[in-house]
């Protein structure tokens, strides 16, 4: 019985809280729904789609949710159907106690845009509780001299139901001497009083047993009973009387345990044992017995338990004063608990939106509500957040607040924010509650990859191995995740002659560049292209950089001899007059090297000669000169083997063979070398060789060509003046490929039989070989005339 009374008092506290909240929402135009208590979990309360004015699919899009006040959530809003369902069984007596109607306030929270819709749910009482007496057995003492109409107070019953389902009246049986009268307290509780109908006679009937019944108004009605045992006493003329029938006292909720809050006092005009008074609690609840202690002699009421305004703010205590004869008097003590600021504000988070995308304005970060169990100024609270954050705090409906981003956020500057919500009440002293939420800023692809260099220069040695790693490009992206994952690629080139895809490849993940094939410096000395770096954001961002590849020369080409040609079918023999002075220029070896730099620096060396010491070679220009005077003992034919070597590492070389024929004043017959059979393939090779020789020697032979043109013009003029219209030659047989240009002593070697039209000049060695003043004629073979013409 005492446990239920304590539960009832707690329910009264909850009831007062909901009454307060309900009153604050009365003017908000909220929609009210109703449901009977004790419905099972999942019970359909209502479909809110039409009431909210939304489509079903908008519930999920706007993240609709039902929020109850406090920490217990009673409802669930289905996004698929819009049904509002119970998630907890509702017990009206536990939630509201004796408050009628029992109303739960809840909000529908919608996002994008943020919207609060306030609603109410009335919990309808069912008759699920029977009246129950605090004491199942009562013992009363009544004087036999008590006149009819004497009123004897009885212990009351309690019914947790309300309205018609609550306690309605009391009855007593048998009714031979008494009837029961139902009375109502100021707080609405009904209690019984036993009224004497007929005078008692102790000698006739010293004891009576009655059954007291409490009835509710439910359908069907429920009842509770208690047994009343009455002892008929001898006459005790005076019952104790209190100085006040009602005591009222205000006590601070933080009053120390053990303090006396009030003292009650009663008096009895009788003397002796009939005048001795003792004080006791009259039908006190368990909560009262745990909170207060009554001194039976002095009437002092002491605190034995700390008071809590938020739990119970009013106590109504009945005290009975009994004398030694069994008579008693009753008074009531009303204890009002005065609130002090002992409860810090409570903060309840409804939703936290994290992470939030950067570059977005006014994003709702969090929704929360604030409550304080204290009353008056002690229950008023203010909210704030830090001023140095890009967020603002906005009040919403009732006690709800939202935190909204102020301006666009930049994840690259700051990726995480700790927002501390500070709630302070207005009491004295002020109490504060703080709660910190962490908000992550999600990345948006707003930064393109950036190369570490605007351009890259790579050096590659020619003749490299295929798939050689020649360098690495690198780019960074200040975004995160896939937005920062960089992929490298080769961009199309605008040079149609550069087959980039066959030269270079790139690793898409690491940016490493590879040469796909061996590079040839002589074919391609440098080339450039662009590389791109793209992230994987949406949309993807990219940048590009220039890459220049320089091919480094390697000594991979041996010197090539342009003159004298070594593959001609008819070799050219150099003529050397026996009267030549030391240092006479016999011929000049012309060679080139396709390499560059020091790899193309050529040096010449005489390896082998028929007459060692007769000839020498200048190392830097390839000129072959005589080292001494010729003698009769020198052989008429000489074979020289020369070495042409470059300056590479390791050096490469080529050899060339020269044939030198000694003549006396150009009158000695020339003995041609044996003819070599030719074929068509050899002719083609000779023709290609001619083109190569002409292309490579054109620059260095400009001066030689000018001299040739000058000499040719003079030859033609003198040829027209000659009677025979030809060129005269010294008497005697002369080789067909050797022609003397008159007046200068210069000899031109024409290798007409070779088919290439090659020629060379010999320095004059016999100035007076022909008579001065005579007509100089050039006689040669018809082949000579067809091979060399100057216009």
PDB file of C-alpha atoms in Angstrom, residues 575 578 636-637 661-671 731-735 738:
ATOM      1  CA  UNK A 575      99.066  11.091-109.136  1.00  0.00           C
ATOM      2  CA  UNK A 578     108.388  12.838-108.824  1.00  0.00           C
ATOM      3  CA  UNK A 636     106.147   3.889-108.831  1.00  0.00           C
ATOM      4  CA  UNK A 637     103.004   2.697-107.012  1.00  0.00           C
ATOM      5  CA  UNK A 661     101.020   6.670-108.652  1.00  0.00           C
ATOM      6  CA  UNK A 662     104.361   8.431-109.237  1.00  0.00           C
ATOM      7  CA  UNK A 663     104.666  10.180-112.649  1.00  0.00           C
ATOM      8  CA  UNK A 664     107.413  12.089-114.430  1.00  0.00           C
ATOM      9  CA  UNK A 665     105.951  15.356-115.708  1.00  0.00           C
ATOM     10  CA  UNK A 666     102.629  13.618-116.508  1.00  0.00           C
ATOM     11  CA  UNK A 667     104.246  11.884-119.549  1.00  0.00           C
ATOM     12  CA  UNK A 668     104.449   8.407-118.108  1.00  0.00           C
ATOM     13  CA  UNK A 669     101.581   6.251-119.144  1.00  0.00           C
ATOM     14  CA  UNK A 670      99.003   5.613-116.469  1.00  0.00           C
ATOM     15  CA  UNK A 671      98.382   1.962-115.823  1.00  0.00           C
ATOM     16  CA  UNK A 731     101.506  14.180-126.040  1.00  0.00           C
ATOM     17  CA  UNK A 732     101.412  10.594-125.181  1.00  0.00           C
ATOM     18  CA  UNK A 733      98.693   8.390-123.938  1.00  0.00           C
ATOM     19  CA  UNK A 734      96.963   9.829-120.847  1.00  0.00           C
ATOM     20  CA  UNK A 735      94.393   8.116-118.717  1.00  0.00           C
ATOM     21  CA  UNK A 738      92.755  12.755-115.838  1.00  0.00           C
TER      22      UNK A 738
END
